[in-house]
Structures are given as structure tokens and as C-alpha cells.
Amino acid sequence: MALDKEEMSEKVLAIAEALLNEGGAANLKARTIAEQAGISVGSVYNLFADLDEVHRAVNMRLLDRLGAAGIAAMADLERQGVTDVRHRILAMAAAYVRFVEAHPGSWPAVLAFNRRRATRPGPDAYDALLDELFGIVAGVLKAGDFDLDDERRALAARTLWSSVHGIVTSGYVANSDSRQAEEIWRQVELLVGVFVKGLEHGGAFEHAETKPQ
Amino acid sequence: MALDKEEMSEKVLAIAEALLNEGGAANLKARTIAEQAGISVGSVYNLFADLDEVHRAVNMRLLDRLGAAGIAAMADLERQGVTDVRHRILAMAAAYVRFVEAHPGSWPAVLAFNRRRATRPGPDAYDALLDELFGIVAGVLKAGDFDLDDERRALAARTLWSSVHGIVTSGYVANSDSRQAEEIWRQVELLVGVFVKGLEHGGAFEHAETKPQ
DNA sequence: TTGACTTCGTGAACATTGTTCATACAACAG
DNA sequence: CTGTTGTATGAACAATGTTCACGAAGTCAA
């Protein structure tokens, strides 16, 4: 009946995610985890090096699920035969917004998480997951008949992602009323509309300048 | 020679800002502040209720300075007779990017700061400062000859702000190379270009739908 | 079976930190 | 001089991250 080491890690991560969701990073305490998991404090440190690693693992799980939600949204569009680029992008953005709304406490923790103490080598599993998400958005853009080479399309995908991300998090910093959700969605609609129109009219790469000052 | 209560508060805030800039929110310790300010721990708590209030005060100072930088950028444009909307928006964005780059440690702390423990009443000084920043952007948009009423222009301003904000912070989450700065600026250029083109062609408010699902 | 070795759980113990509070001191009013 | 008021102080308390010596339980060889 005793849980496997792997199973116990899963249990700890599930508890950690719940704690993060309730009270943010400050609520992730070793003793609380131990108590809720029915093990001792030391055992937590046998499974993970420190709380940072627990936090990192939870974040990876969340990013993984976000990717899955994006892919699922893509599949839905495919099945429904939706080809309009604007609709597809909006659907992707909606998936993102829904995901963030479903994790009100832990998502800010994901974003605020500081991985400056990570190992030296550049791209880690974190970046790999983010690249995967970028790839999904780039795939949607490819369906549009914009005149973009791969590099520019990738840049556009990253820009679109970052912008939606900024809208969602900015909205979430403020007091989250029910009106806040409406405001977020209005901004997303405006952004996507303007983005598609802008790309159609070639407004993206007309001016190549360097950053002022 | 002894410092005024007001002066000592200033000194504490300056120290706190330096600490935040070096090591983020986790580096803001009561004892460190006390030591560097040449006072005792208890005295810090005589000046501020707790460390949260210190953090909040530092954030307000930063937001204030950001607003000042934005206004200064506006004044520069005015003096140089720049009227092109795209250029003006880019200049504002550049001011924002420069400001964030100048505060690599404390800016993430500003964004991650959780003010859920704030007093009940809705709009506080925080929101007032943010509204001021929105107002500046909206003013720049007003100079453009887009066909926007006040409400839509305000929405566009908030969207633009949130998007730039997202680009900058997304870029900053990753390892901050020198290439990262270039990537951020490319995204900002693309966003602004697409935004202006999109608004010119009326792509913003053509489709009025409700959020899917 | 016995003994050695490995693995892992345990919780006491330590270091760090936020926060409080009784005490002491300094300035000033009457 | 006495009382009051405001402030500085640092010891003390509680919460928390992390370590570690101890021991239990399993594994394997002789």
C-alpha cells in the first residue's frame, strides 16, 4: 500500500500546486507539504533538493498542461473546419485566458518564478516548453496568407504571445472583478484584430530602424 | 546632524530600492536595512508598519519615475516637432524599455508585488499612477487621425500598454543576454507597426463578438 | 542465520527572518 | 523637579528552510 517514490513525488506536487493556487509562492511551506502528504519534513527533502525545485516542477506541469490545452484548441478548430486566421488566433488566445483563469493563484507564481539560480547551460526544459508554445502560435500564423518568411513569422508569433500574455497578467494584477475578465477579453480582441489587419497590410516590416538613443 | 524622520524614511527607501535591485523581493530584509541605515531593527518598524509597506513605497517611487520618464519623452518629441504617430509611440515604448533595463532587479519585484492585502476600497494610489500612465499613451493616440471615440481610444491605449509590458517582461524572464534586448526591441517595433497599420485600416472594431465558450 | 552494506524515513536541531515589546532615553511643558 | 510624550533599542518570540545523526528495513553474500 505504501506509495512508490514516484507516486509520492506526484502527491507532493499535487499538494504543492494546491498550496500555490491558494496563497501564492509564500504559501509553499515544507512543513505544510509534509503534513498534508503524511510524511516528515526530511522526506520532502529526500524527494526534492529544496522548495525551489518543487516550485519549478509545479511550473513545468502547468506549462505542460497549457501546451496540451493549446493543442486541444487547435484540434477543435481543425475538426470544425475553421480556417479564418483571426478566428483561430482568437481561439488560441481564449484557451490561454481560460487556462490562466483556471489557475488564479499559481499562474502569477509561474511568471514571477526566478530561475536565476538555474544551472549555467542556456536552454533548459523551461525554454523547451516555451518554444513548443511559440511553435503552436507560429503554426496558426502559417495558415494565414501573410507574406512572411519563417524568421519573421516566428518573431510575429513571439510578439503575439508576449502581448496576449501581457494583457492577461496586467489585467490580473488589478482587483479581479467580473468586469476584469470582460476588459481582458476586449483587449485581446482588439489586439488580435489589429494584428491581423496590420499583417495583411504589411505594416509589420516596412520600417527597419534601430532603437532610438 | 541627526536625520529627520522624513529624511530617515527616504534613506531607508533608497537602501530598500538598492536591495530589491540586487536580489529581488527575497533580498529585502529588515536587518539588512537597519544595518545599512545605521539604525536598529525596531526603528525600521517605527518608520514603516512592515516590509510590505516598504516594498509598496519603493514601487510607488518607481512608478512615479516611470511616469516622469514618459512625460519627458513626450516633451522631447514635442520639441523636435515629431508628429508621426508611429514614431511617437515607438519613442514612448523606448522610454519604457530603457526604464525597465535600468531597474533589472526591482522592476520584476514591482510587477510581482501582491497587493491583495491592501485596504478594501477599490482604486488606491497604485491605480492612480497606472491611470496616469494610460493617459499619456492615450494622449499619443489622440494625435493620430484614427477614427476612435474616447472609450475606444482608451481601450486601445490600455491594450498597447499591456502588450508592450508583456513583451518586456516576457523577454526579461528569459536569460538576459545582450541579444535579449535586441529581441525585445524587434518585438516592440513589430507590435507598434502592426498596431498603427491595423488602426489605420479600421481592423480594430469591425467584429464585435463575445468570447468563445 | 549472520553480518555488512545500502536506502530511506524521521524529527530534533540550527540558522535566518519578520515582528513585537518592555525598557530606556531625550526633549519638553507645567 | 516631575510628568508626559515620542522614539530608539535590542532582546525575545514565532515561523520557516535546511541539515544531519540516528535508526529501521531491506538486500546480498558467505
GROMACS .gro file of N, CA and C in nm, chain B residues 10-147:
model
  414
  223GLU      N    1   1.341   5.842   0.375
  223GLU     CA    2   1.399   5.847   0.240
  223GLU      C    3   1.521   5.757   0.230
  224LYS      N    4   1.605   5.765   0.332
  224LYS     CA    5   1.727   5.685   0.331
  224LYS      C    6   1.692   5.536   0.328
  225VAL      N    7   1.595   5.500   0.410
  225VAL     CA    8   1.552   5.359   0.414
  225VAL      C    9   1.500   5.316   0.277
  226LEU      N   10   1.422   5.402   0.213
  226LEU     CA   11   1.367   5.365   0.082
  226LEU      C   12   1.477   5.351  -0.023
  227ALA      N   13   1.576   5.440  -0.016
  227ALA     CA   14   1.686   5.429  -0.111
  227ALA      C   15   1.758   5.297  -0.092
  228ILE      N   16   1.784   5.262   0.033
  228ILE     CA   17   1.851   5.134   0.062
  228ILE      C   18   1.764   5.018   0.015
  229ALA      N   19   1.635   5.028   0.043
  229ALA     CA   20   1.544   4.920   0.004
  229ALA      C   21   1.543   4.902  -0.147
  230GLU      N   22   1.542   5.012  -0.219
  230GLU     CA   23   1.542   5.001  -0.365
  230GLU      C   24   1.669   4.933  -0.414
  231ALA      N   25   1.782   4.969  -0.354
  231ALA     CA   26   1.908   4.905  -0.394
  231ALA      C   27   1.903   4.756  -0.366
  232LEU      N   28   1.851   4.719  -0.250
  232LEU     CA   29   1.843   4.577  -0.215
  232LEU      C   30   1.753   4.503  -0.313
  233LEU      N   31   1.639   4.561  -0.345
  233LEU     CA   32   1.547   4.498  -0.440
  233LEU      C   33   1.615   4.482  -0.575
  234ASN      N   34   1.689   4.583  -0.614
  234ASN     CA   35   1.754   4.579  -0.744
  234ASN      C   36   1.859   4.470  -0.752
  235GLU      N   37   1.921   4.444  -0.638
  235GLU     CA   38   2.028   4.343  -0.637
  235GLU      C   39   1.973   4.201  -0.633
  236GLY      N   40   1.875   4.179  -0.547
  236GLY     CA   41   1.834   4.040  -0.527
  236GLY      C   42   1.684   4.015  -0.524
  237GLY      N   43   1.607   4.109  -0.573
  237GLY     CA   44   1.463   4.087  -0.577
  237GLY      C   45   1.400   4.097  -0.439
  238ALA      N   46   1.274   4.061  -0.435
  238ALA     CA   47   1.196   4.077  -0.312
  238ALA      C   48   1.255   3.997  -0.196
  239ALA      N   49   1.316   3.884  -0.228
  239ALA     CA   50   1.371   3.799  -0.122
  239ALA      C   51   1.489   3.867  -0.053
  240ASN      N   52   1.543   3.968  -0.114
  240ASN     CA   53   1.662   4.033  -0.060
  240ASN      C   54   1.627   4.153   0.029
  241LEU      N   55   1.500   4.177   0.044
  241LEU     CA   56   1.455   4.291   0.126
  241LEU      C   57   1.438   4.244   0.271
  242LYS      N   58   1.542   4.259   0.351
  242LYS     CA   59   1.540   4.209   0.488
  242LYS      C   60   1.549   4.325   0.587
  243ALA      N   61   1.471   4.314   0.691
  243ALA     CA   62   1.466   4.421   0.791
  243ALA      C   63   1.604   4.447   0.850
  244ARG      N   64   1.675   4.342   0.883
  244ARG     CA   65   1.805   4.361   0.948
  244ARG      C   66   1.908   4.425   0.857
  245THR      N   67   1.904   4.389   0.729
  245THR     CA   68   1.997   4.450   0.634
  245THR      C   69   1.970   4.599   0.622
  246ILE      N   70   1.843   4.633   0.610
  246ILE     CA   71   1.807   4.775   0.602
  246ILE      C   72   1.858   4.849   0.725
  247ALA      N   73   1.829   4.792   0.842
  247ALA     CA   74   1.868   4.857   0.967
  247ALA      C   75   2.019   4.879   0.971
  248GLU      N   76   2.093   4.775   0.937
  248GLU     CA   77   2.239   4.785   0.943
  248GLU      C   78   2.290   4.894   0.849
  249GLN      N   79   2.240   4.891   0.724
  249GLN     CA   80   2.291   4.987   0.625
  249GLN      C   81   2.246   5.130   0.657
  250ALA      N   82   2.134   5.141   0.724
  250ALA     CA   83   2.085   5.276   0.756
  250ALA      C   84   2.144   5.326   0.889
  251GLY      N   85   2.213   5.238   0.959
  251GLY     CA   86   2.273   5.278   1.085
  251GLY      C   87   2.173   5.292   1.198
  252ILE      N   88   2.062   5.221   1.188
  252ILE     CA   89   1.964   5.224   1.295
  252ILE      C   90   1.933   5.081   1.339
  253SER      N   91   1.845   5.066   1.434
  253SER     CA   92   1.813   4.932   1.483
  253SER      C   93   1.692   4.877   1.410
  254VAL      N   94   1.671   4.747   1.425
  254VAL     CA   95   1.558   4.682   1.356
  254VAL      C   96   1.427   4.747   1.396
  255GLY      N   97   1.414   4.771   1.525
  255GLY     CA   98   1.288   4.827   1.573
  255GLY      C   99   1.257   4.962   1.510
  256SER      N  100   1.361   5.039   1.485
  256SER     CA  101   1.339   5.172   1.427
  256SER      C  102   1.279   5.163   1.288
  257VAL      N  103   1.319   5.060   1.214
  257VAL     CA  104   1.260   5.042   1.082
  257VAL      C  105   1.110   5.026   1.095
  258TYR      N  106   1.069   4.952   1.198
  258TYR     CA  107   0.927   4.929   1.219
  258TYR      C  108   0.858   5.051   1.280
  259ASN      N  109   0.937   5.147   1.326
  259ASN     CA  110   0.877   5.273   1.368
  259ASN      C  111   0.844   5.361   1.247
  260LEU      N  112   0.923   5.343   1.141
  260LEU     CA  113   0.902   5.425   1.020
  260LEU      C  114   0.797   5.363   0.929
  261PHE      N  115   0.797   5.229   0.920
  261PHE     CA  116   0.702   5.159   0.833
  261PHE      C  117   0.636   5.045   0.911
  262ALA      N  118   0.512   5.021   0.879
  262ALA     CA  119   0.438   4.918   0.952
  262ALA      C  120   0.504   4.781   0.937
  263ASP      N  121   0.540   4.745   0.816
  263ASP     CA  122   0.608   4.618   0.792
  263ASP      C  123   0.683   4.629   0.659
  264LEU      N  124   0.747   4.520   0.621
  264LEU     CA  125   0.828   4.524   0.499
  264LEU      C  126   0.742   4.540   0.375
  265ASP      N  127   0.619   4.494   0.383
  265ASP     CA  128   0.529   4.512   0.269
  265ASP      C  129   0.510   4.660   0.238
  266GLU      N  130   0.499   4.739   0.346
  266GLU     CA  131   0.479   4.883   0.323
  266GLU      C  132   0.605   4.944   0.262
  267VAL      N  133   0.720   4.897   0.304
  267VAL     CA  134   0.844   4.945   0.244
  267VAL      C  135   0.846   4.912   0.095
  268HIS      N  136   0.812   4.787   0.064
  268HIS     CA  137   0.811   4.744  -0.075
  268HIS      C  138   0.712   4.829  -0.155
  269ARG      N  139   0.595   4.849  -0.099
  269ARG     CA  140   0.495   4.929  -0.169
  269ARG      C  141   0.548   5.070  -0.196
  270ALA      N  142   0.611   5.129  -0.096
  270ALA     CA  143   0.661   5.265  -0.112
  270ALA      C  144   0.767   5.271  -0.222
  271VAL      N  145   0.855   5.171  -0.225
  271VAL     CA  146   0.957   5.168  -0.330
  271VAL      C  147   0.890   5.158  -0.467
  272ASN      N  148   0.788   5.074  -0.478
  272ASN     CA  149   0.718   5.058  -0.606
  272ASN      C  150   0.656   5.191  -0.650
  273MET      N  151   0.596   5.261  -0.557
  273MET     CA  152   0.534   5.389  -0.592
  273MET      C  153   0.639   5.485  -0.646
  274ARG      N  154   0.753   5.488  -0.582
  274ARG     CA  155   0.861   5.575  -0.631
  274ARG      C  156   0.898   5.539  -0.774
  275LEU      N  157   0.910   5.410  -0.799
  275LEU     CA  158   0.949   5.365  -0.933
  275LEU      C  159   0.843   5.404  -1.036
  276LEU      N  160   0.716   5.378  -1.003
  276LEU     CA  161   0.609   5.413  -1.096
  276LEU      C  162   0.608   5.563  -1.122
  277ASP      N  163   0.632   5.640  -1.016
  277ASP     CA  164   0.640   5.785  -1.031
  277ASP      C  165   0.747   5.822  -1.133
  278ARG      N  166   0.864   5.766  -1.115
  278ARG     CA  167   0.975   5.799  -1.203
  278ARG      C  168   0.947   5.754  -1.346
  279LEU      N  169   0.878   5.639  -1.359
  279LEU     CA  170   0.844   5.593  -1.493
  279LEU      C  171   0.752   5.694  -1.561
  280GLY      N  172   0.654   5.743  -1.487
  280GLY     CA  173   0.565   5.844  -1.542
  280GLY      C  174   0.642   5.968  -1.585
  281ALA      N  175   0.736   6.008  -1.500
  281ALA     CA  176   0.817   6.125  -1.534
  281ALA      C  177   0.897   6.102  -1.661
  282ALA      N  178   0.952   5.981  -1.674
  282ALA     CA  179   1.029   5.949  -1.794
  282ALA      C  180   0.940   5.956  -1.918
  283GLY      N  181   0.817   5.907  -1.905
  283GLY     CA  182   0.724   5.911  -2.017
  283GLY      C  183   0.693   6.054  -2.057
  284ILE      N  184   0.666   6.138  -1.957
  284ILE     CA  185   0.636   6.278  -1.986
  284ILE      C  186   0.755   6.347  -2.049
  285ALA      N  187   0.874   6.313  -1.999
  285ALA     CA  188   0.995   6.373  -2.056
  285ALA      C  189   1.010   6.333  -2.203
  286ALA      N  190   0.982   6.204  -2.231
  286ALA     CA  191   0.992   6.158  -2.369
  286ALA      C  192   0.893   6.234  -2.458
  287MET      N  193   0.772   6.254  -2.406
  287MET     CA  194   0.672   6.331  -2.479
  287MET      C  195   0.724   6.471  -2.509
  288ALA      N  196   0.783   6.534  -2.408
  288ALA     CA  197   0.832   6.671  -2.424
  288ALA      C  198   0.941   6.676  -2.531
  289ASP      N  199   1.028   6.576  -2.530
  289ASP     CA  200   1.134   6.569  -2.631
  289ASP      C  201   1.074   6.568  -2.770
  290LEU      N  202   0.973   6.484  -2.789
  290LEU     CA  203   0.910   6.473  -2.921
  290LEU      C  204   0.850   6.606  -2.962
  291GLU      N  205   0.784   6.670  -2.866
  291GLU     CA  206   0.722   6.799  -2.893
  291GLU      C  207   0.827   6.898  -2.942
  292ARG      N  208   0.935   6.903  -2.869
  292ARG     CA  209   1.042   6.997  -2.901
  292ARG      C  210   1.102   6.971  -3.039
  293GLN      N  211   1.111   6.842  -3.073
  293GLN     CA  212   1.170   6.807  -3.203
  293GLN      C  213   1.068   6.814  -3.316
  294GLY      N  214   0.946   6.846  -3.282
  294GLY     CA  215   0.844   6.860  -3.385
  294GLY      C  216   0.803   6.730  -3.451
  295VAL      N  217   0.822   6.620  -3.382
  295VAL     CA  218   0.783   6.490  -3.437
  295VAL      C  219   0.632   6.475  -3.427
  296THR      N  220   0.568   6.451  -3.538
  296THR     CA  221   0.422   6.438  -3.536
  296THR      C  222   0.376   6.299  -3.576
  297ASP      N  223   0.460   6.224  -3.643
  297ASP     CA  224   0.421   6.090  -3.686
  297ASP      C  225   0.386   6.003  -3.565
  298VAL      N  226   0.265   5.947  -3.568
  298VAL     CA  227   0.216   5.873  -3.452
  298VAL      C  228   0.304   5.752  -3.422
  299ARG      N  229   0.342   5.683  -3.527
  299ARG     CA  230   0.421   5.563  -3.506
  299ARG      C  231   0.553   5.597  -3.435
  300HIS      N  232   0.615   5.703  -3.479
  300HIS     CA  233   0.739   5.745  -3.415
  300HIS      C  234   0.717   5.780  -3.270
  301ARG      N  235   0.607   5.849  -3.245
  301ARG     CA  236   0.582   5.891  -3.107
  301ARG      C  237   0.557   5.771  -3.017
  302ILE      N  238   0.479   5.677  -3.067
  302ILE     CA  239   0.454   5.558  -2.986
  302ILE      C  240   0.583   5.481  -2.962
  303LEU      N  241   0.663   5.469  -3.067
  303LEU     CA  242   0.791   5.399  -3.052
  303LEU      C  243   0.878   5.469  -2.948
  304ALA      N  244   0.877   5.598  -2.949
  304ALA     CA  245   0.959   5.672  -2.852
  304ALA      C  246   0.910   5.645  -2.709
  305MET      N  247   0.778   5.641  -2.693
  305MET     CA  248   0.724   5.609  -2.561
  305MET      C  249   0.765   5.469  -2.518
  306ALA      N  250   0.751   5.377  -2.611
  306ALA     CA  251   0.788   5.238  -2.579
  306ALA      C  252   0.936   5.230  -2.545
  307ALA      N  253   1.016   5.304  -2.619
  307ALA     CA  254   1.160   5.303  -2.592
  307ALA      C  255   1.187   5.355  -2.452
  308ALA      N  256   1.114   5.457  -2.412
  308ALA     CA  257   1.133   5.510  -2.277
  308ALA      C  258   1.102   5.402  -2.173
  309TYR      N  259   0.994   5.330  -2.200
  309TYR     CA  260   0.957   5.223  -2.107
  309TYR      C  261   1.065   5.115  -2.102
  310VAL      N  262   1.110   5.073  -2.219
  310VAL     CA  263   1.213   4.968  -2.224
  310VAL      C  264   1.340   5.013  -2.151
  311ARG      N  265   1.380   5.136  -2.177
  311ARG     CA  266   1.500   5.186  -2.110
  311ARG      C  267   1.483   5.186  -1.959
  312PHE      N  268   1.365   5.227  -1.916
  312PHE     CA  269   1.341   5.232  -1.771
  312PHE      C  270   1.352   5.093  -1.709
  313VAL      N  271   1.291   4.996  -1.773
  313VAL     CA  272   1.298   4.861  -1.720
  313VAL      C  273   1.442   4.811  -1.720
  314GLU      N  274   1.513   4.837  -1.826
  314GLU     CA  275   1.653   4.793  -1.833
  314GLU      C  276   1.736   4.859  -1.724
  315ALA      N  277   1.697   4.978  -1.683
  315ALA     CA  278   1.772   5.049  -1.582
  315ALA      C  279   1.742   4.996  -1.441
  316HIS      N  280   1.636   4.917  -1.430
  316HIS     CA  281   1.599   4.863  -1.299
  316HIS      C  282   1.578   4.712  -1.310
  317PRO      N  283   1.681   4.640  -1.346
  317PRO     CA  284   1.666   4.497  -1.378
  317PRO      C  285   1.614   4.414  -1.262
  318GLY      N  286   1.650   4.452  -1.142
  318GLY     CA  287   1.610   4.370  -1.029
  318GLY      C  288   1.478   4.413  -0.969
  319SER      N  289   1.458   4.543  -0.959
  319SER     CA  290   1.342   4.591  -0.884
  319SER      C  291   1.215   4.592  -0.968
  320TRP      N  292   1.227   4.596  -1.102
  320TRP     CA  293   1.106   4.603  -1.183
  320TRP      C  294   1.025   4.474  -1.175
  321PRO      N  295   1.088   4.357  -1.189
  321PRO     CA  296   1.011   4.234  -1.166
  321PRO      C  297   0.944   4.235  -1.030
  322ALA      N  298   1.012   4.292  -0.933
  322ALA     CA  299   0.954   4.296  -0.798
  322ALA      C  300   0.831   4.384  -0.796
  323VAL      N  301   0.833   4.491  -0.875
  323VAL     CA  302   0.715   4.577  -0.883
  323VAL      C  303   0.597   4.498  -0.939
  324LEU      N  304   0.624   4.424  -1.045
  324LEU     CA  305   0.517   4.353  -1.113
  324LEU      C  306   0.463   4.238  -1.030
  325ALA      N  307   0.554   4.171  -0.960
  325ALA     CA  308   0.512   4.054  -0.885
  325ALA      C  309   0.448   4.091  -0.752
  326PHE      N  310   0.462   4.218  -0.716
  326PHE     CA  311   0.413   4.260  -0.585
  326PHE      C  312   0.264   4.234  -0.571
  327ASN      N  313   0.231   4.172  -0.464
  327ASN     CA  314   0.094   4.130  -0.442
  327ASN      C  315   0.025   4.227  -0.348
  328ARG      N  316  -0.076   4.293  -0.398
  328ARG     CA  317  -0.143   4.389  -0.309
  328ARG      C  318  -0.284   4.342  -0.277
  329ARG      N  319  -0.292   4.214  -0.248
  329ARG     CA  320  -0.423   4.160  -0.212
  329ARG      C  321  -0.455   4.189  -0.066
  330ARG      N  322  -0.349   4.229   0.007
  330ARG     CA  323  -0.371   4.261   0.148
  330ARG      C  324  -0.403   4.409   0.166
  331ALA      N  325  -0.419   4.478   0.054
  331ALA     CA  326  -0.445   4.622   0.062
  331ALA      C  327  -0.581   4.648   0.126
  332THR      N  328  -0.602   4.774   0.155
  332THR     CA  329  -0.729   4.813   0.215
  332THR      C  330  -0.843   4.788   0.118
  333ARG      N  331  -0.960   4.771   0.172
  333ARG     CA  332  -1.078   4.736   0.093
  333ARG      C  333  -1.105   4.829  -0.025
  334PRO      N  334  -1.114   4.961   0.000
  334PRO     CA  335  -1.162   5.050  -0.106
  334PRO      C  336  -1.088   5.029  -0.237
  335GLY      N  337  -1.160   5.035  -0.346
  335GLY     CA  338  -1.108   4.998  -0.476
  335GLY      C  339  -0.984   5.071  -0.522
  336PRO      N  340  -0.999   5.182  -0.592
  336PRO     CA  341  -0.884   5.248  -0.653
  336PRO      C  342  -0.796   5.313  -0.546
  337ASP      N  343  -0.671   5.273  -0.541
  337ASP     CA  344  -0.577   5.333  -0.447
  337ASP      C  345  -0.475   5.415  -0.525
  338ALA      N  346  -0.372   5.457  -0.456
  338ALA     CA  347  -0.269   5.539  -0.520
  338ALA      C  348  -0.201   5.463  -0.633
  339TYR      N  349  -0.189   5.334  -0.615
  339TYR     CA  350  -0.131   5.249  -0.719
  339TYR      C  351  -0.206   5.267  -0.850
  340ASP      N  352  -0.336   5.246  -0.845
  340ASP     CA  353  -0.417   5.254  -0.966
  340ASP      C  354  -0.413   5.395  -1.024
  341ALA      N  355  -0.405   5.494  -0.936
  341ALA     CA  356  -0.399   5.631  -0.985
  341ALA      C  357  -0.275   5.651  -1.071
  342LEU      N  358  -0.163   5.597  -1.026
  342LEU     CA  359  -0.040   5.611  -1.104
  342LEU      C  360  -0.052   5.539  -1.238
  343LEU      N  361  -0.109   5.419  -1.236
  343LEU     CA  362  -0.125   5.345  -1.360
  343LEU      C  363  -0.217   5.419  -1.456
  344ASP      N  364  -0.323   5.478  -1.402
  344ASP     CA  365  -0.414   5.555  -1.487
  344ASP      C  366  -0.342   5.672  -1.552
  345GLU      N  367  -0.253   5.733  -1.476
  345GLU     CA  368  -0.176   5.845  -1.531
  345GLU      C  369  -0.095   5.798  -1.651
  346LEU      N  370  -0.034   5.680  -1.637
  346LEU     CA  371   0.046   5.626  -1.747
  346LEU      C  372  -0.041   5.595  -1.868
  347PHE      N  373  -0.158   5.536  -1.842
  347PHE     CA  374  -0.251   5.509  -1.951
  347PHE      C  375  -0.286   5.639  -2.022
  348GLY      N  376  -0.309   5.741  -1.943
  348GLY     CA  377  -0.347   5.870  -2.000
  348GLY      C  378  -0.244   5.923  -2.097
  349ILE      N  379  -0.116   5.906  -2.063
  349ILE     CA  380  -0.010   5.953  -2.151
  349ILE      C  381  -0.018   5.882  -2.286
  350VAL      N  382  -0.033   5.750  -2.280
  350VAL     CA  383  -0.041   5.673  -2.405
  350VAL      C  384  -0.163   5.714  -2.486
  351ALA      N  385  -0.276   5.731  -2.415
  351ALA     CA  386  -0.398   5.772  -2.484
  351ALA      C  387  -0.378   5.907  -2.552
  352GLY      N  388  -0.304   5.996  -2.487
  352GLY     CA  389  -0.277   6.126  -2.546
  352GLY      C  390  -0.201   6.112  -2.677
  353VAL      N  391  -0.105   6.021  -2.678
  353VAL     CA  392  -0.029   5.999  -2.802
  353VAL      C  393  -0.121   5.947  -2.912
  354LEU      N  394  -0.209   5.855  -2.875
  354LEU     CA  395  -0.301   5.800  -2.975
  354LEU      C  396  -0.394   5.908  -3.030
  355LYS      N  397  -0.429   6.002  -2.944
  355LYS     CA  398  -0.522   6.107  -2.986
  355LYS      C  399  -0.463   6.188  -3.102
  356ALA      N  400  -0.330   6.198  -3.103
  356ALA     CA  401  -0.263   6.274  -3.208
  356ALA      C  402  -0.280   6.208  -3.345
  357GLY      N  403  -0.301   6.076  -3.342
  357GLY     CA  404  -0.322   6.007  -3.469
  357GLY      C  405  -0.459   6.039  -3.525
  358ASP      N  406  -0.479   6.022  -3.653
  358ASP     CA  407  -0.607   6.055  -3.712
  358ASP      C  408  -0.692   5.929  -3.728
  359PHE      N  409  -0.685   5.842  -3.629
  359PHE     CA  410  -0.768   5.723  -3.630
  359PHE      C  411  -0.911   5.762  -3.599
  360ASP      N  412  -1.002   5.683  -3.643
  360ASP     CA  413  -1.142   5.715  -3.618
  360ASP      C  414  -1.187   5.647  -3.489
   0.00000   0.00000   0.00000
